[in-house]
Amino acid sequence: MRQTLKNCKRIVIKVGTATITYPNGRLNLKRIEELAWVLTDLRNRGMDVALVTSGAIGVGAVRMSMPSRPTVTREKQAAAAVGQAMLMQIYHNFFDRYNQTVAQILLTKEEMGTEERYTNTHNTFETLFEMGIIPIVNANDTISTYEIEFSDNDRLSAMVAEVTGADLLVLLTDIDALYDKNPREHADAKRISYVEKVTPEIEKMASGKGSAFSVGGMQTKLEAAKICEKAGTAMAIAHGEDPTVIHRILAGEDVGTCFGKGIKRRDEI
């Protein structure tokens, strides 16, 4: 299955809050720059690339001097409004160093729920891909409280993979794979290299969540895997500490956890 990933032509990358921020909630600028380099390199190969980013609420909370991620909905929305502007400015600056144009897309569940909006969203992505632009996607937390519950955008990224017809979704997170038990609590936890189908037994392996400034846990990643499964999209979970792990995944190396039955060459579909 991993060898089929070499045939990827369209990829969605999702970065969680814990991947692009330090434990204190401040942005990890070095990692964001490395991410910009890797994604631009993929684009230079001729691949279509989309980035789904979390972090707006966490970054906004730090900027607003909140001691931790807010729990009141309207405070979350306010933090998102502040943090989203900061995130896009920083992404633009780093991608611009490599002469790569980026675009911002803010989504709500309504874009996925009606045929007209779904089509409009699809057409926007397709046009950006045709023009060589990398869309940067986040949930539109300021106008829809539902998106705040997307759980660090894991499910949102799977929906983006579905609407774009992506070959592969890569979730970069603060844990390097799915394990048979929580590796932070059990030294004998074993990495699961490959999951063809998410079963109730697989779901039992998921527990816990990330840092104080993030929301998602392994359970939401398995929910994303099930969305990808229905869409026929492969998915991989890997540690976001080194964004070049994306290159290793696309080379078919045994890193992280891969989900699905693999992909076909587009000329075979």
mmCIF file with all atom_site columns, C-alpha atoms in Angstrom, residues 119-192:
data_model
loop_
_atom_site.group_PDB
_atom_site.id
_atom_site.type_symbol
_atom_site.label_atom_id
_atom_site.label_alt_id
_atom_site.label_comp_id
_atom_site.label_asym_id
_atom_site.label_entity_id
_atom_site.label_seq_id
_atom_site.pdbx_PDB_ins_code
_atom_site.Cartn_x
_atom_site.Cartn_y
_atom_site.Cartn_z
_atom_site.occupancy
_atom_site.B_iso_or_equiv
_atom_site.pdbx_formal_charge
_atom_site.auth_seq_id
_atom_site.auth_comp_id
_atom_site.auth_asym_id
_atom_site.auth_atom_id
_atom_site.pdbx_PDB_model_num
ATOM 1  C CA . THR A 1 119 ? -19.723 22.635 -5.938  1.00 0.00 ? 119 THR A CA 1
ATOM 2  C CA . ASN A 1 120 ? -18.578 26.219 -5.374  1.00 0.00 ? 120 ASN A CA 1
ATOM 3  C CA . THR A 1 121 ? -15.983 25.062 -2.847  1.00 0.00 ? 121 THR A CA 1
ATOM 4  C CA . HIS A 1 122 ? -14.760 22.348 -5.211  1.00 0.00 ? 122 HIS A CA 1
ATOM 5  C CA . ASN A 1 123 ? -14.487 24.823 -8.090  1.00 0.00 ? 123 ASN A CA 1
ATOM 6  C CA . THR A 1 124 ? -12.486 27.266 -5.980  1.00 0.00 ? 124 THR A CA 1
ATOM 7  C CA . PHE A 1 125 ? -9.968  24.596 -5.030  1.00 0.00 ? 125 PHE A CA 1
ATOM 8  C CA . GLU A 1 126 ? -9.691  23.391 -8.632  1.00 0.00 ? 126 GLU A CA 1
ATOM 9  C CA . THR A 1 127 ? -9.041  26.897 -9.942  1.00 0.00 ? 127 THR A CA 1
ATOM 10 C CA . LEU A 1 128 ? -6.353  27.536 -7.327  1.00 0.00 ? 128 LEU A CA 1
ATOM 11 C CA . PHE A 1 129 ? -4.668  24.213 -8.134  1.00 0.00 ? 129 PHE A CA 1
ATOM 12 C CA . GLU A 1 130 ? -4.741  25.015 -11.852 1.00 0.00 ? 130 GLU A CA 1
ATOM 13 C CA . MET A 1 131 ? -2.995  28.333 -11.112 1.00 0.00 ? 131 MET A CA 1
ATOM 14 C CA . GLY A 1 132 ? -0.300  26.681 -8.991  1.00 0.00 ? 132 GLY A CA 1
ATOM 15 C CA . ILE A 1 133 ? -1.536  28.262 -5.761  1.00 0.00 ? 133 ILE A CA 1
ATOM 16 C CA . ILE A 1 134 ? -1.504  26.482 -2.380  1.00 0.00 ? 134 ILE A CA 1
ATOM 17 C CA . PRO A 1 135 ? -4.817  26.952 -0.518  1.00 0.00 ? 135 PRO A CA 1
ATOM 18 C CA . ILE A 1 136 ? -4.455  27.363 3.243   1.00 0.00 ? 136 ILE A CA 1
ATOM 19 C CA . VAL A 1 137 ? -7.643  26.203 4.945   1.00 0.00 ? 137 VAL A CA 1
ATOM 20 C CA . ASN A 1 138 ? -9.046  26.745 8.411   1.00 0.00 ? 138 ASN A CA 1
ATOM 21 C CA . ALA A 1 139 ? -12.476 26.500 10.006  1.00 0.00 ? 139 ALA A CA 1
ATOM 22 C CA . ASN A 1 140 ? -14.409 29.759 10.037  1.00 0.00 ? 140 ASN A CA 1
ATOM 23 C CA . ASP A 1 141 ? -14.729 29.877 13.817  1.00 0.00 ? 141 ASP A CA 1
ATOM 24 C CA . THR A 1 142 ? -15.824 33.508 13.951  1.00 0.00 ? 142 THR A CA 1
ATOM 25 C CA . ILE A 1 143 ? -19.187 32.890 12.261  1.00 0.00 ? 143 ILE A CA 1
ATOM 26 C CA . SER A 1 144 ? -19.978 29.262 13.063  1.00 0.00 ? 144 SER A CA 1
ATOM 27 C CA . THR A 1 145 ? -19.790 27.732 16.514  1.00 0.00 ? 145 THR A CA 1
ATOM 28 C CA . TYR A 1 146 ? -19.950 24.236 14.989  1.00 0.00 ? 146 TYR A CA 1
ATOM 29 C CA . GLU A 1 147 ? -16.482 24.586 13.508  1.00 0.00 ? 147 GLU A CA 1
ATOM 30 C CA . ILE A 1 148 ? -15.009 25.149 16.963  1.00 0.00 ? 148 ILE A CA 1
ATOM 31 C CA . GLU A 1 149 ? -15.974 21.523 17.594  1.00 0.00 ? 149 GLU A CA 1
ATOM 32 C CA . PHE A 1 150 ? -14.108 20.234 14.511  1.00 0.00 ? 150 PHE A CA 1
ATOM 33 C CA . SER A 1 151 ? -11.566 19.003 17.087  1.00 0.00 ? 151 SER A CA 1
ATOM 34 C CA . ASP A 1 152 ? -8.365  20.619 15.909  1.00 0.00 ? 152 ASP A CA 1
ATOM 35 C CA . ASN A 1 153 ? -9.508  20.348 12.265  1.00 0.00 ? 153 ASN A CA 1
ATOM 36 C CA . ASP A 1 154 ? -8.878  16.618 11.820  1.00 0.00 ? 154 ASP A CA 1
ATOM 37 C CA . ARG A 1 155 ? -12.325 16.020 10.380  1.00 0.00 ? 155 ARG A CA 1
ATOM 38 C CA . LEU A 1 156 ? -12.198 19.285 8.465   1.00 0.00 ? 156 LEU A CA 1
ATOM 39 C CA . SER A 1 157 ? -9.011  18.169 6.715   1.00 0.00 ? 157 SER A CA 1
ATOM 40 C CA . ALA A 1 158 ? -10.687 14.887 5.744   1.00 0.00 ? 158 ALA A CA 1
ATOM 41 C CA . MET A 1 159 ? -13.592 16.851 4.302   1.00 0.00 ? 159 MET A CA 1
ATOM 42 C CA . VAL A 1 160 ? -11.135 18.976 2.320   1.00 0.00 ? 160 VAL A CA 1
ATOM 43 C CA . ALA A 1 161 ? -9.501  15.789 1.016   1.00 0.00 ? 161 ALA A CA 1
ATOM 44 C CA . GLU A 1 162 ? -12.942 14.577 -0.043  1.00 0.00 ? 162 GLU A CA 1
ATOM 45 C CA . VAL A 1 163 ? -14.072 17.768 -1.779  1.00 0.00 ? 163 VAL A CA 1
ATOM 46 C CA . THR A 1 164 ? -10.756 18.087 -3.636  1.00 0.00 ? 164 THR A CA 1
ATOM 47 C CA . GLY A 1 165 ? -10.542 14.409 -4.582  1.00 0.00 ? 165 GLY A CA 1
ATOM 48 C CA . ALA A 1 166 ? -7.105  14.181 -2.974  1.00 0.00 ? 166 ALA A CA 1
ATOM 49 C CA . ASP A 1 167 ? -5.025  11.036 -3.271  1.00 0.00 ? 167 ASP A CA 1
ATOM 50 C CA . LEU A 1 168 ? -3.602  11.387 0.234   1.00 0.00 ? 168 LEU A CA 1
ATOM 51 C CA . LEU A 1 169 ? -4.252  13.205 3.497   1.00 0.00 ? 169 LEU A CA 1
ATOM 52 C CA . VAL A 1 170 ? -1.298  13.543 5.862   1.00 0.00 ? 170 VAL A CA 1
ATOM 53 C CA . LEU A 1 171 ? -2.015  14.498 9.481   1.00 0.00 ? 171 LEU A CA 1
ATOM 54 C CA . LEU A 1 172 ? 1.085   15.977 11.131  1.00 0.00 ? 172 LEU A CA 1
ATOM 55 C CA . THR A 1 173 ? 0.664   15.770 14.876  1.00 0.00 ? 173 THR A CA 1
ATOM 56 C CA . ASP A 1 174 ? 2.595   15.572 18.160  1.00 0.00 ? 174 ASP A CA 1
ATOM 57 C CA . ILE A 1 175 ? 2.613   11.774 18.166  1.00 0.00 ? 175 ILE A CA 1
ATOM 58 C CA . ASP A 1 176 ? 4.346   9.765  15.463  1.00 0.00 ? 176 ASP A CA 1
ATOM 59 C CA . ALA A 1 177 ? 1.687   7.102  14.794  1.00 0.00 ? 177 ALA A CA 1
ATOM 60 C CA . LEU A 1 178 ? -1.283  5.126  16.054  1.00 0.00 ? 178 LEU A CA 1
ATOM 61 C CA . TYR A 1 179 ? -0.270  2.756  18.861  1.00 0.00 ? 179 TYR A CA 1
ATOM 62 C CA . ASP A 1 180 ? -2.021  -0.238 20.363  1.00 0.00 ? 180 ASP A CA 1
ATOM 63 C CA . LYS A 1 181 ? -2.077  1.724  23.645  1.00 0.00 ? 181 LYS A CA 1
ATOM 64 C CA . ASN A 1 182 ? -1.168  5.231  24.768  1.00 0.00 ? 182 ASN A CA 1
ATOM 65 C CA . PRO A 1 183 ? 2.652   5.465  24.356  1.00 0.00 ? 183 PRO A CA 1
ATOM 66 C CA . ARG A 1 184 ? 2.793   8.328  26.860  1.00 0.00 ? 184 ARG A CA 1
ATOM 67 C CA . GLU A 1 185 ? 1.506   6.012  29.548  1.00 0.00 ? 185 GLU A CA 1
ATOM 68 C CA . HIS A 1 186 ? 2.786   2.598  28.436  1.00 0.00 ? 186 HIS A CA 1
ATOM 69 C CA . ALA A 1 187 ? 6.434   1.978  27.606  1.00 0.00 ? 187 ALA A CA 1
ATOM 70 C CA . ASP A 1 188 ? 5.559   -1.253 25.792  1.00 0.00 ? 188 ASP A CA 1
ATOM 71 C CA . ALA A 1 189 ? 3.138   0.410  23.366  1.00 0.00 ? 189 ALA A CA 1
ATOM 72 C CA . LYS A 1 190 ? 3.555   -0.867 19.813  1.00 0.00 ? 190 LYS A CA 1
ATOM 73 C CA . ARG A 1 191 ? 3.246   1.241  16.670  1.00 0.00 ? 191 ARG A CA 1
ATOM 74 C CA . ILE A 1 192 ? 0.548   0.218  14.199  1.00 0.00 ? 192 ILE A CA 1
#
